CSV table of C-alpha atoms and ligand atoms in Angstrom, one decimal:
chain,number,residue,atom,x,y,z
A,1,UNK,CA,82.3,66.4,172.9
A,2,UNK,CA,80.7,69.8,172.9
A,3,UNK,CA,77.1,70.3,174.1
A,4,UNK,CA,75.9,70.8,170.6
A,5,UNK,CA,77.5,67.6,169.5
A,6,UNK,CA,75.9,65.7,172.4
A,7,UNK,CA,72.5,67.1,171.4
A,8,UNK,CA,73.1,66.2,167.8
A,9,UNK,CA,73.9,62.6,168.6
A,10,UNK,CA,70.8,62.4,170.8
A,11,UNK,CA,68.6,63.7,167.9
A,12,UNK,CA,70.0,61.0,165.6
A,13,UNK,CA,69.6,58.3,168.1
A,14,UNK,CA,66.0,59.3,168.9
A,15,UNK,CA,64.8,59.3,165.3
A,16,UNK,CA,67.4,57.3,163.4
A,17,UNK,CA,65.3,57.2,160.2
A,18,UNK,CA,65.1,60.9,159.7
A,19,UNK,CA,68.2,61.6,157.7
A,20,UNK,CA,67.0,64.8,155.9
A,21,UNK,CA,66.1,66.3,159.3
A,22,UNK,CA,69.6,65.4,160.7
A,23,UNK,CA,71.2,67.1,157.7
A,24,UNK,CA,69.2,70.3,158.2
A,25,UNK,CA,70.1,70.4,162.0
A,26,UNK,CA,73.8,69.6,161.3
A,27,UNK,CA,74.0,72.6,159.0
A,28,UNK,CA,72.4,75.0,161.5
A,29,UNK,CA,74.4,73.7,164.4
A,30,UNK,CA,77.6,74.2,162.3
A,31,UNK,CA,76.8,77.9,162.0
A,32,UNK,CA,75.7,78.2,165.6
A,33,UNK,CA,78.7,76.6,167.4
A,34,UNK,CA,81.0,79.7,167.2
A,35,UNK,CA,78.1,82.1,167.7
A,36,UNK,CA,76.9,80.3,170.9
A,37,UNK,CA,80.4,80.2,172.3
A,38,UNK,CA,80.3,84.0,172.3
A,39,UNK,CA,76.6,84.3,173.2
A,40,UNK,CA,76.0,81.6,175.9
A,41,UNK,CA,72.7,83.2,177.0
A,42,UNK,CA,71.0,81.3,174.1
A,43,UNK,CA,72.0,77.9,175.5
A,44,UNK,CA,69.9,78.5,178.7
A,45,UNK,CA,66.5,77.1,179.6
A,46,UNK,CA,66.8,74.1,177.2
A,47,UNK,CA,66.5,76.4,174.3
A,48,UNK,CA,68.4,74.3,171.8
A,49,UNK,CA,66.7,71.1,172.9
A,50,UNK,CA,63.3,72.8,172.4
A,51,UNK,CA,64.1,74.4,169.0
A,52,UNK,CA,64.8,71.1,167.4
A,53,UNK,CA,61.7,69.4,168.8
A,54,UNK,CA,58.4,70.1,167.0
A,55,UNK,CA,55.7,71.7,169.2
A,56,UNK,CA,53.2,69.3,167.7
A,57,UNK,CA,53.2,66.5,165.0
A,58,UNK,CA,49.9,65.4,163.6
A,59,UNK,CA,49.7,62.2,161.6
A,60,UNK,CA,46.5,60.9,160.1
A,61,UNK,CA,44.9,58.5,157.6
A,62,UNK,CA,43.6,59.9,154.3
A,63,UNK,CA,41.1,57.6,152.8
A,64,UNK,CA,39.7,58.3,149.3
A,65,UNK,CA,38.1,56.5,146.4
A,66,UNK,CA,39.9,56.5,143.0
A,67,UNK,CA,38.2,56.6,139.5
A,68,UNK,CA,37.9,52.8,139.4
A,69,UNK,CA,36.0,52.7,142.7
A,70,UNK,CA,38.9,51.4,144.6
A,71,UNK,CA,39.6,52.6,148.2
A,72,UNK,CA,43.0,54.2,148.5
A,73,UNK,CA,44.8,55.0,151.8
A,74,UNK,CA,47.5,57.6,152.2
A,75,UNK,CA,49.3,59.2,155.1
A,76,UNK,CA,48.8,62.8,155.9
A,77,UNK,CA,50.9,65.0,158.3
A,78,UNK,CA,51.3,68.4,159.7
A,79,UNK,CA,54.5,69.3,161.6
A,80,UNK,CA,53.9,72.4,163.8
A,81,UNK,CA,57.5,73.2,164.5
A,82,UNK,CA,57.7,76.5,166.2
A,83,UNK,CA,55.2,79.3,167.0
A,84,UNK,CA,57.4,81.7,168.9
A,85,UNK,CA,57.0,84.6,166.5
A,86,UNK,CA,53.6,83.9,164.9
A,87,UNK,CA,51.2,81.2,163.8
A,88,UNK,CA,52.7,78.2,162.1
A,89,UNK,CA,53.2,78.9,158.4
A,90,UNK,CA,54.6,76.7,155.6
A,91,UNK,CA,53.6,74.6,152.6
A,92,UNK,CA,52.0,71.2,152.0
A,93,UNK,CA,53.9,68.7,149.9
A,94,UNK,CA,52.2,65.9,148.0
A,95,UNK,CA,54.9,63.5,146.8
A,96,UNK,CA,55.5,59.8,147.3
A,97,UNK,CA,58.8,60.5,149.2
A,98,UNK,CA,57.0,62.5,151.9
A,99,UNK,CA,57.6,61.1,155.4
A,100,UNK,CA,58.4,62.6,158.9
A,101,UNK,CA,62.1,63.0,158.1
A,102,UNK,CA,61.4,65.1,155.1
A,103,UNK,CA,58.6,67.2,156.7
A,104,UNK,CA,60.7,67.8,159.9
A,105,UNK,CA,63.6,69.1,157.8
A,106,UNK,CA,61.3,71.3,155.8
A,107,UNK,CA,59.5,72.6,159.0
A,108,UNK,CA,62.8,73.2,160.8
A,109,UNK,CA,64.2,75.2,157.8
A,110,UNK,CA,60.9,77.1,157.6
A,111,UNK,CA,61.3,78.4,161.2
A,112,UNK,CA,64.5,80.3,160.4
A,113,UNK,CA,63.3,81.3,156.9
A,114,UNK,CA,60.1,82.8,158.2
A,115,UNK,CA,62.0,84.7,160.9
A,116,UNK,CA,64.3,86.2,158.1
A,117,UNK,CA,61.3,87.6,156.3
A,118,UNK,CA,60.7,90.0,159.2
A,119,UNK,CA,57.0,89.1,159.1
A,120,UNK,CA,55.2,87.5,162.2
A,121,UNK,CA,55.1,83.8,161.1
A,122,UNK,CA,56.2,80.7,163.0
A,123,UNK,CA,57.2,77.6,161.1
A,124,UNK,CA,55.4,74.4,160.0
A,125,UNK,CA,55.1,72.0,157.1
A,126,UNK,CA,52.9,69.2,156.1
A,127,UNK,CA,51.8,67.0,153.3
A,128,UNK,CA,51.2,63.4,152.2
A,129,UNK,CA,52.8,60.5,150.4
A,130,UNK,CA,50.0,60.9,147.8
A,131,UNK,CA,51.4,61.0,144.2
A,132,UNK,CA,49.4,63.5,142.0
A,133,UNK,CA,51.3,62.3,138.9
A,134,UNK,CA,48.9,60.5,136.6
A,135,UNK,CA,45.8,61.1,138.7
A,136,UNK,CA,42.7,62.6,137.2
A,137,UNK,CA,41.4,66.0,138.2
A,138,UNK,CA,38.5,64.3,140.0
A,139,UNK,CA,40.9,62.0,142.0
A,140,UNK,CA,43.0,65.0,143.0
A,141,UNK,CA,39.9,66.8,144.2
A,142,UNK,CA,38.7,63.8,146.2
A,143,UNK,CA,42.1,63.4,147.8
A,144,UNK,CA,42.3,67.1,148.7
A,145,UNK,CA,38.8,66.9,150.3
A,146,UNK,CA,39.8,63.8,152.3
A,147,UNK,CA,43.0,65.4,153.4
A,148,UNK,CA,41.3,68.5,154.6
A,149,UNK,CA,38.5,66.5,156.3
A,150,UNK,CA,41.1,65.8,159.0
A,151,UNK,CA,43.5,68.7,158.8
A,152,UNK,CA,40.8,71.3,159.2
A,153,UNK,CA,40.6,70.8,163.0
A,154,UNK,CA,44.3,71.6,163.5
A,155,UNK,CA,44.6,74.8,161.4
A,156,UNK,CA,43.1,78.3,161.4
A,157,UNK,CA,44.0,81.8,160.3
A,158,UNK,CA,45.6,82.6,163.7
A,159,UNK,CA,46.8,79.1,164.4
A,160,UNK,CA,48.4,77.5,161.3
A,161,UNK,CA,48.3,78.7,157.7
A,162,UNK,CA,49.4,76.1,155.1
A,163,UNK,CA,50.2,76.9,151.5
A,164,UNK,CA,51.7,75.0,148.5
A,165,UNK,CA,54.9,73.2,147.9
A,166,UNK,CA,55.9,70.3,145.6
A,167,UNK,CA,52.7,68.8,144.1
A,168,UNK,CA,50.4,71.5,145.6
A,169,UNK,CA,49.7,74.4,143.4
A,170,UNK,CA,46.7,76.7,142.7
A,171,UNK,CA,44.4,73.8,141.8
A,172,UNK,CA,45.0,71.9,145.0
A,173,UNK,CA,44.8,75.0,147.2
A,174,UNK,CA,41.3,75.6,145.6
A,175,UNK,CA,40.1,72.1,146.5
A,176,UNK,CA,41.6,72.3,150.0
A,177,UNK,CA,40.0,75.7,150.7
A,178,UNK,CA,36.6,74.6,149.4
A,179,UNK,CA,36.5,71.7,151.8
A,180,UNK,CA,37.8,73.8,154.8
A,181,UNK,CA,35.1,76.4,154.1
A,182,UNK,CA,32.4,73.8,154.0
A,183,UNK,CA,33.5,72.2,157.2
A,184,UNK,CA,34.1,75.4,159.2
A,185,UNK,CA,31.5,77.6,157.6
A,186,UNK,CA,33.9,80.5,157.6
A,187,UNK,CA,35.9,82.5,154.9
A,188,UNK,CA,39.3,83.2,156.5
A,189,UNK,CA,42.9,83.4,155.5
A,190,UNK,CA,43.5,79.8,156.5
A,191,UNK,CA,45.5,79.0,153.3
A,192,UNK,CA,47.7,81.2,151.1
A,193,UNK,CA,48.3,80.8,147.4
A,194,UNK,CA,44.6,81.3,146.8
A,195,UNK,CA,43.2,82.4,143.5
A,196,UNK,CA,42.9,86.2,142.9
A,197,UNK,CA,39.1,86.2,142.8
A,198,UNK,CA,38.7,84.7,146.3
A,199,UNK,CA,41.5,86.2,148.5
A,200,UNK,CA,44.7,85.5,146.7
A,201,UNK,CA,47.6,88.0,146.3
A,202,UNK,CA,49.0,89.2,143.0
A,203,UNK,CA,52.7,88.0,142.7
A,204,UNK,CA,52.3,85.0,145.1
A,205,UNK,CA,52.7,82.5,142.2
A,206,UNK,CA,55.8,84.3,141.0
A,207,UNK,CA,57.2,85.2,144.4
A,208,UNK,CA,59.6,82.3,145.2
A,209,UNK,CA,61.2,82.4,141.7
A,210,UNK,CA,61.3,86.2,141.5
A,211,UNK,CA,62.7,86.4,145.1
A,212,UNK,CA,65.4,83.9,144.4
A,213,UNK,CA,66.6,86.1,141.4
A,214,UNK,CA,66.3,89.3,143.5
A,215,UNK,CA,68.5,87.7,146.1
A,216,UNK,CA,71.1,86.4,143.6
A,217,UNK,CA,71.2,89.9,142.1
A,218,UNK,CA,72.0,91.4,145.5
A,219,UNK,CA,74.8,88.9,145.8
A,220,UNK,CA,76.1,89.6,142.3
A,221,UNK,CA,76.0,93.4,143.1
A,222,UNK,CA,78.4,92.9,146.0
A,223,UNK,CA,81.0,91.9,143.4
A,224,UNK,CA,80.0,94.6,140.9
A,225,UNK,CA,78.1,92.2,138.7
A,226,UNK,CA,74.5,91.8,137.5
A,227,UNK,CA,72.4,89.2,135.6
A,228,UNK,CA,72.8,90.9,132.3
A,229,UNK,CA,74.4,88.5,129.8
A,230,UNK,CA,74.9,85.8,132.5
A,231,UNK,CA,74.5,82.1,131.6
A,232,UNK,CA,72.0,80.6,134.0
A,233,UNK,CA,71.4,76.9,134.7
A,234,UNK,CA,68.1,76.1,136.4
A,235,UNK,CA,66.9,72.7,137.7
A,236,UNK,CA,63.2,71.9,138.1
A,237,UNK,CA,60.4,73.1,135.9
A,238,UNK,CA,57.6,73.6,138.4
A,239,UNK,CA,56.4,76.8,140.1
A,240,UNK,CA,59.8,78.0,141.4
A,241,UNK,CA,61.8,77.2,138.3
A,242,UNK,CA,59.3,78.8,136.0
A,243,UNK,CA,59.3,82.2,137.6
A,244,UNK,CA,63.0,82.1,138.4
A,245,UNK,CA,63.4,81.7,134.6
A,246,UNK,CA,61.0,84.5,133.8
A,247,UNK,CA,62.8,87.0,136.1
A,248,UNK,CA,66.3,86.0,134.9
A,249,UNK,CA,65.2,86.5,131.3
A,250,UNK,CA,63.7,89.9,132.2
A,251,UNK,CA,67.1,90.8,133.7
A,252,UNK,CA,68.9,90.0,130.4
A,253,UNK,CA,70.3,86.5,131.4
A,254,UNK,CA,70.4,83.5,129.2
A,255,UNK,CA,68.5,80.6,130.7
A,256,UNK,CA,70.1,77.4,129.4
A,257,UNK,CA,68.3,74.6,131.1
A,258,UNK,CA,65.2,73.4,133.1
A,259,UNK,CA,64.7,69.8,134.3
A,260,UNK,CA,62.4,67.3,135.8
A,261,UNK,CA,63.0,64.1,137.7
A,262,UNK,CA,63.6,62.2,134.3
A,263,UNK,CA,66.1,64.6,132.7
A,264,UNK,CA,66.9,68.1,131.5
A,265,UNK,CA,66.4,70.2,128.4
A,266,UNK,CA,69.1,72.4,126.9
A,267,UNK,CA,68.2,75.7,125.2
A,268,UNK,CA,70.4,76.9,122.4
A,269,UNK,CA,73.2,79.5,123.1
A,270,UNK,CA,70.9,82.6,123.4
A,271,UNK,CA,68.8,80.8,126.0
A,272,UNK,CA,65.1,80.2,126.6
A,273,UNK,CA,62.9,82.7,124.8
A,274,UNK,CA,59.7,84.3,126.3
A,275,UNK,CA,57.7,82.2,123.9
A,276,UNK,CA,59.4,79.0,125.1
A,277,UNK,CA,58.7,80.0,128.7
A,278,UNK,CA,55.0,80.5,127.9
A,279,UNK,CA,54.9,77.1,126.2
A,280,UNK,CA,56.6,75.5,129.3
A,281,UNK,CA,53.9,77.0,131.6
A,282,UNK,CA,51.2,75.8,129.4
A,283,UNK,CA,52.7,72.3,129.2
A,284,UNK,CA,53.4,72.0,132.9
A,285,UNK,CA,50.5,73.8,134.5
A,286,UNK,CA,47.7,72.9,132.2
A,287,UNK,CA,48.5,69.7,130.3
A,288,UNK,CA,50.7,68.5,133.2
A,289,UNK,CA,53.1,66.8,130.7
A,290,UNK,CA,56.8,65.7,131.0
A,291,UNK,CA,59.8,67.6,129.7
A,292,UNK,CA,60.6,64.9,127.2
A,293,UNK,CA,57.3,65.9,125.4
A,294,UNK,CA,58.3,69.6,125.7
A,295,UNK,CA,61.7,69.0,124.1
A,296,UNK,CA,60.1,67.2,121.2
A,297,UNK,CA,57.5,70.0,120.7
A,298,UNK,CA,60.2,72.7,120.9
A,299,UNK,CA,62.8,70.8,118.8
A,300,UNK,CA,65.5,71.1,121.5
A,301,UNK,CA,67.8,68.6,123.0
A,302,UNK,CA,66.7,66.5,126.0
A,303,UNK,CA,69.2,64.6,128.2
A,304,UNK,CA,67.4,61.7,129.7
A,305,UNK,CA,68.4,60.6,133.2
A,306,UNK,CA,70.9,63.5,133.6
A,307,UNK,CA,71.1,66.6,135.9
A,308,UNK,CA,71.9,70.0,134.4
A,309,UNK,CA,75.0,70.8,136.5
A,310,UNK,CA,77.4,69.8,133.8
A,311,UNK,CA,76.3,72.7,131.5
A,312,UNK,CA,78.8,75.6,131.7
A,313,UNK,CA,77.2,78.6,133.5
A,314,UNK,CA,77.8,81.7,135.5
A,315,UNK,CA,74.8,81.3,137.8
A,316,UNK,CA,73.1,78.1,139.0
A,317,UNK,CA,69.6,78.1,140.5
A,318,UNK,CA,68.6,74.7,141.9
A,319,UNK,CA,64.8,74.9,142.0
A,320,UNK,CA,63.7,71.2,142.1
A,321,UNK,CA,64.1,69.3,145.4
A,322,UNK,CA,66.4,68.4,148.3
A,323,UNK,CA,69.9,66.9,147.7
A,324,UNK,CA,69.7,67.3,144.0
A,325,UNK,CA,73.2,68.8,143.8
A,326,UNK,CA,76.1,66.8,145.4
A,327,UNK,CA,79.8,67.3,146.0
A,328,UNK,CA,80.8,66.2,142.5
A,329,UNK,CA,78.1,68.4,140.9
A,330,UNK,CA,79.4,71.3,142.9
A,331,UNK,CA,83.0,70.7,141.8
A,332,UNK,CA,81.8,70.5,138.1
A,333,UNK,CA,80.0,73.8,138.4
A,334,UNK,CA,83.1,75.5,139.8
A,335,UNK,CA,85.4,73.9,137.2
A,336,UNK,CA,83.0,75.3,134.5
A,337,UNK,CA,83.2,78.9,135.9
A,338,UNK,CA,80.0,79.2,138.0
A,339,UNK,CA,80.4,82.2,140.4
A,340,UNK,CA,76.9,82.2,142.0
A,341,UNK,CA,74.5,79.6,143.4
A,342,UNK,CA,71.1,80.7,144.8
A,343,UNK,CA,68.8,78.0,146.0
A,344,UNK,CA,65.1,78.2,144.9
A,345,UNK,CA,64.5,74.8,146.4
A,346,UNK,CA,64.8,73.8,150.0
A,347,UNK,CA,68.2,72.2,150.8
A,348,UNK,CA,69.0,71.2,147.2
A,349,UNK,CA,72.7,71.1,148.0
A,350,UNK,CA,74.2,68.2,150.1
A,351,UNK,CA,76.4,69.2,153.0
A,352,UNK,CA,79.4,68.3,150.9
A,353,UNK,CA,78.3,70.5,148.0
A,354,UNK,CA,77.8,73.4,150.4
A,355,UNK,CA,81.3,73.0,151.8
A,356,UNK,CA,82.7,73.1,148.2
A,357,UNK,CA,80.9,76.4,147.5
A,358,UNK,CA,81.9,78.0,150.8
A,359,UNK,CA,85.5,76.9,150.6
A,360,UNK,CA,85.8,78.3,147.1
A,361,UNK,CA,84.3,81.6,148.4
A,362,UNK,CA,81.8,81.8,145.6
A,363,UNK,CA,78.4,83.6,146.1
A,364,UNK,CA,76.3,80.8,147.6
A,365,UNK,CA,72.9,81.4,149.2
A,366,UNK,CA,71.0,78.7,151.2
A,367,UNK,CA,67.3,78.2,150.4
A,368,UNK,CA,66.2,79.6,153.7
A,369,UNK,CA,67.5,83.0,152.6
A,370,UNK,CA,67.1,83.0,148.8
A,371,UNK,CA,63.7,81.3,148.5
A,372,UNK,CA,62.1,83.2,151.4
A,373,UNK,CA,60.2,85.4,148.9
A,374,UNK,CA,57.4,82.8,148.5
A,375,UNK,CA,56.5,82.6,152.2
A,376,UNK,CA,57.1,86.3,152.6
A,377,UNK,CA,54.4,87.0,149.9
A,378,UNK,CA,52.2,84.5,151.6
A,379,UNK,CA,52.6,86.8,154.7
A,380,UNK,CA,51.6,89.7,152.5
A,381,UNK,CA,48.5,87.7,151.3
A,382,UNK,CA,47.6,87.2,155.0
A,383,UNK,CA,48.0,91.0,155.6
A,384,UNK,CA,45.8,91.9,152.7
A,385,UNK,CA,43.1,89.4,153.8
A,386,UNK,CA,43.2,90.8,157.4
A,387,UNK,CA,42.5,94.4,156.1
A,388,UNK,CA,40.2,93.1,153.4
A,389,UNK,CA,42.0,94.9,150.6
A,390,UNK,CA,44.1,93.9,147.6
A,391,UNK,CA,47.4,95.6,146.7
A,392,UNK,CA,48.5,96.2,143.1
A,393,UNK,CA,51.0,94.0,141.4
A,394,UNK,CA,53.6,96.8,141.6
A,395,UNK,CA,53.0,97.3,145.3
A,396,UNK,CA,53.4,93.6,146.2
A,397,UNK,CA,56.4,93.2,143.9
A,398,UNK,CA,58.1,96.2,145.5
A,399,UNK,CA,57.4,94.8,149.0
A,400,UNK,CA,58.9,91.4,147.9
A,401,UNK,CA,61.9,93.2,146.5
A,402,UNK,CA,62.5,95.1,149.7
A,403,UNK,CA,62.1,92.0,151.8
A,404,UNK,CA,64.7,90.1,149.8
A,405,UNK,CA,67.1,93.1,149.9
A,406,UNK,CA,66.6,93.2,153.7
A,407,UNK,CA,67.3,89.5,154.1
A,408,UNK,CA,70.5,89.9,152.0
A,409,UNK,CA,71.6,92.8,154.3
A,410,UNK,CA,70.8,90.7,157.4
A,411,UNK,CA,72.9,87.8,156.0
A,412,UNK,CA,75.8,90.2,155.2
A,413,UNK,CA,75.6,91.7,158.7
A,414,UNK,CA,75.6,88.3,160.5
A,415,UNK,CA,77.7,86.3,158.1
A,416,UNK,CA,80.7,88.4,157.2
A,417,UNK,CA,84.1,86.9,158.2
A,418,UNK,CA,87.3,88.5,157.1
A,419,UNK,CA,85.6,90.3,154.2
A,420,UNK,CA,83.8,87.1,152.9
A,421,UNK,CA,80.1,86.8,153.3
A,422,UNK,CA,79.2,83.3,154.5
A,423,UNK,CA,75.5,83.4,153.7
A,424,UNK,CA,74.9,80.1,155.4
A,425,UNK,CA,76.1,81.4,158.7
A,426,UNK,CA,74.4,84.8,158.1
A,427,UNK,CA,71.0,83.2,157.5
A,428,UNK,CA,71.2,80.7,160.3
A,429,UNK,CA,72.5,83.2,162.9
A,430,UNK,CA,70.0,86.0,162.0
A,431,UNK,CA,67.0,83.6,161.9
A,432,UNK,CA,68.1,81.9,165.1
A,433,UNK,CA,68.5,85.2,167.1
A,434,UNK,CA,65.0,86.3,166.4
A,435,UNK,CA,63.3,83.0,167.2
A,436,UNK,CA,65.5,82.3,170.2
A,437,UNK,CA,65.0,85.7,171.7
A,438,UNK,CA,61.2,85.3,171.4
A,439,UNK,CA,61.4,81.8,173.0
A,440,UNK,CA,63.4,83.1,175.9
A,441,UNK,CA,61.0,86.0,176.5
A,442,UNK,CA,58.0,83.6,176.5
A,443,UNK,CA,59.5,81.3,179.1
A,444,UNK,CA,59.8,77.5,179.2
A,445,UNK,CA,56.7,76.3,177.3
B,501,NAI,N1,56.3,76.8,145.9
B,501,NAI,C1,56.8,77.7,146.7
B,501,NAI,O1,56.4,78.8,147.0
B,501,NAI,C2,58.1,77.3,147.4
B,501,NAI,C3,58.8,76.1,147.0
B,501,NAI,N2,60.0,75.9,147.6
B,501,NAI,C4,60.8,74.7,147.2
B,501,NAI,O2,61.1,74.8,145.8
B,501,NAI,C5,61.2,73.4,145.3
B,501,NAI,C6,60.3,73.2,144.1
B,501,NAI,O3,58.9,73.5,144.5
B,501,NAI,P1,57.8,73.9,143.5
B,501,NAI,O4,58.3,74.5,142.3
B,501,NAI,O5,56.8,74.6,144.3
B,501,NAI,O6,57.1,72.5,143.2
B,501,NAI,P2,56.5,72.0,141.9
B,501,NAI,O7,55.7,70.8,142.2
B,501,NAI,O8,55.8,73.1,141.2
B,501,NAI,O9,57.7,71.6,141.0
B,501,NAI,C7,58.7,70.7,141.5
B,501,NAI,C8,59.7,70.5,140.4
B,501,NAI,O10,60.8,69.7,140.9
B,501,NAI,C9,60.9,68.6,140.0
B,501,NAI,N3,61.4,67.4,140.8
B,501,NAI,C10,60.7,66.8,141.8
B,501,NAI,N4,61.5,65.8,142.2
B,501,NAI,C11,62.6,65.8,141.5
B,501,NAI,C12,63.8,65.0,141.5
B,501,NAI,N5,63.9,64.0,142.3
B,501,NAI,N6,64.8,65.3,140.6
B,501,NAI,C13,64.6,66.4,139.7
B,501,NAI,N7,63.5,67.1,139.7
B,501,NAI,C14,62.6,66.9,140.6
B,501,NAI,C15,59.6,68.3,139.4
B,501,NAI,O11,59.7,67.7,138.1
B,501,NAI,C16,59.1,69.8,139.2
B,501,NAI,O12,59.7,70.3,138.0
B,501,NAI,C17,60.9,72.5,146.5
B,501,NAI,O13,62.2,72.2,147.1
B,501,NAI,C18,60.1,73.4,147.4
B,501,NAI,O14,60.2,73.0,148.7
B,501,NAI,C19,60.6,76.8,148.4
B,501,NAI,C20,60.0,77.9,148.8
B,501,NAI,C21,58.7,78.2,148.4
B,502,AKG,O1,54.0,80.2,151.4
B,502,AKG,C1,54.1,79.4,152.3
B,502,AKG,O2,53.5,79.5,153.3
B,502,AKG,C2,54.9,78.2,152.1
B,502,AKG,C3,56.2,78.4,151.4
B,502,AKG,C4,57.0,77.2,151.7
B,502,AKG,O3,56.5,76.1,151.9
B,502,AKG,C5,58.5,77.3,151.7
B,502,AKG,O4,58.9,78.5,151.9
B,502,AKG,O5,59.2,76.3,151.6
């Protein structure tokens, strides 16, 4: 057994109930094995053992009172994975499936993703098993305040800067920030994704979705193609899906689907219109309704209990959640003519699905490369806060575009094998080199 294999078995034995984390590590180790054989300096000083072990894991009780006066108890976490190149940075997820296996996978991915952005950000992730679905606004506020009442002592503008993820959007960031400010009596860049009037950045809400489309466009360009006229299938209907749809429409593509955990909606042949997108944003972000309601209101088809991967398309953008696209889904996409898959979500494709895409040599981008625009723009929000200035929409968008283009070039440089760009290897190797070099230079800590 190779050293990497021995380490991987040890990781699984140590924490047998953390399957999503094992999956993320397996993918990265798969890319690193041939690279490390040629670059053994990166295996010294326990570097690999250290990079898979969080620097710190914080777990805490979150106690709050619901609208009926009942006491509710949730679990809160922050995984501070790696600070070799900057303060821990990464989102907070509020979803009933949140546990350490999920957060460690997300934090691990974040380390490599943040390195790819070229900005000085380490990797972290946090959240809670709290389910915001069906909760009143007042309940969400009380939960956020209770969550921050513990988290505040572990974070800071130069220590750890959380942001949003599934179930945490502008509303939640507002409540979390208000509580942090009250407890600390300071107005700092401790969270990103803030509202524009109190330190937020233009384009941050759009950034993950826009960046995913910019990355996919760079991939399409390598084969002389563009989004114009392409049929695009999108999963999810939250923050990332909404703005991926907007940018794809702006680039002349036909967006055929969006989905939620109960099913997907199918737009007629010419795709989602701008008016339908505006209606989706209003339904999801203000009324917080399900897509079944949207389909009825729009008079379009709704496929209950189904995923959108059976709809014939040229480009697929998985923007919902981990492991939402499996081997069979990947084969179906290929059979129906899909030539490009760019992940807006984190690890939406299973390892089997990734293998299908790479073996078929289609354009496939892992989330840590294609969805890095969100955290990159969070980094730009931190920069603007630090200089106490706000950049224009055009300036932030241009910087986001340039960062995504640079990540693409970095993947091409590190992932090209016999003329084929393996974006998985490219992203993993490029991200690893930067973090590993910093860790070696900083000694065994
Ligand atoms: N918000 C951000 O800036 C970034 C988010 N991501 C990733 O993008 C993905 C989506 O996040 P957001 O859009 O921010 O969250 P969100 O909470 O705004 O939306 C999540 C969407 O996923 C759907 N969803 C959740 N569980 C599902 C399931 N089991 N099956 C099908 N659909 C499901 C929800 O219905 C919703 O449409 C996540 O994987 C997240 O980690 C990645 C980079 C940055
Ligand atoms: O903007 C951020 O800091 C968090 C983004 C995030 O959670 C992610 O990239 O998955």
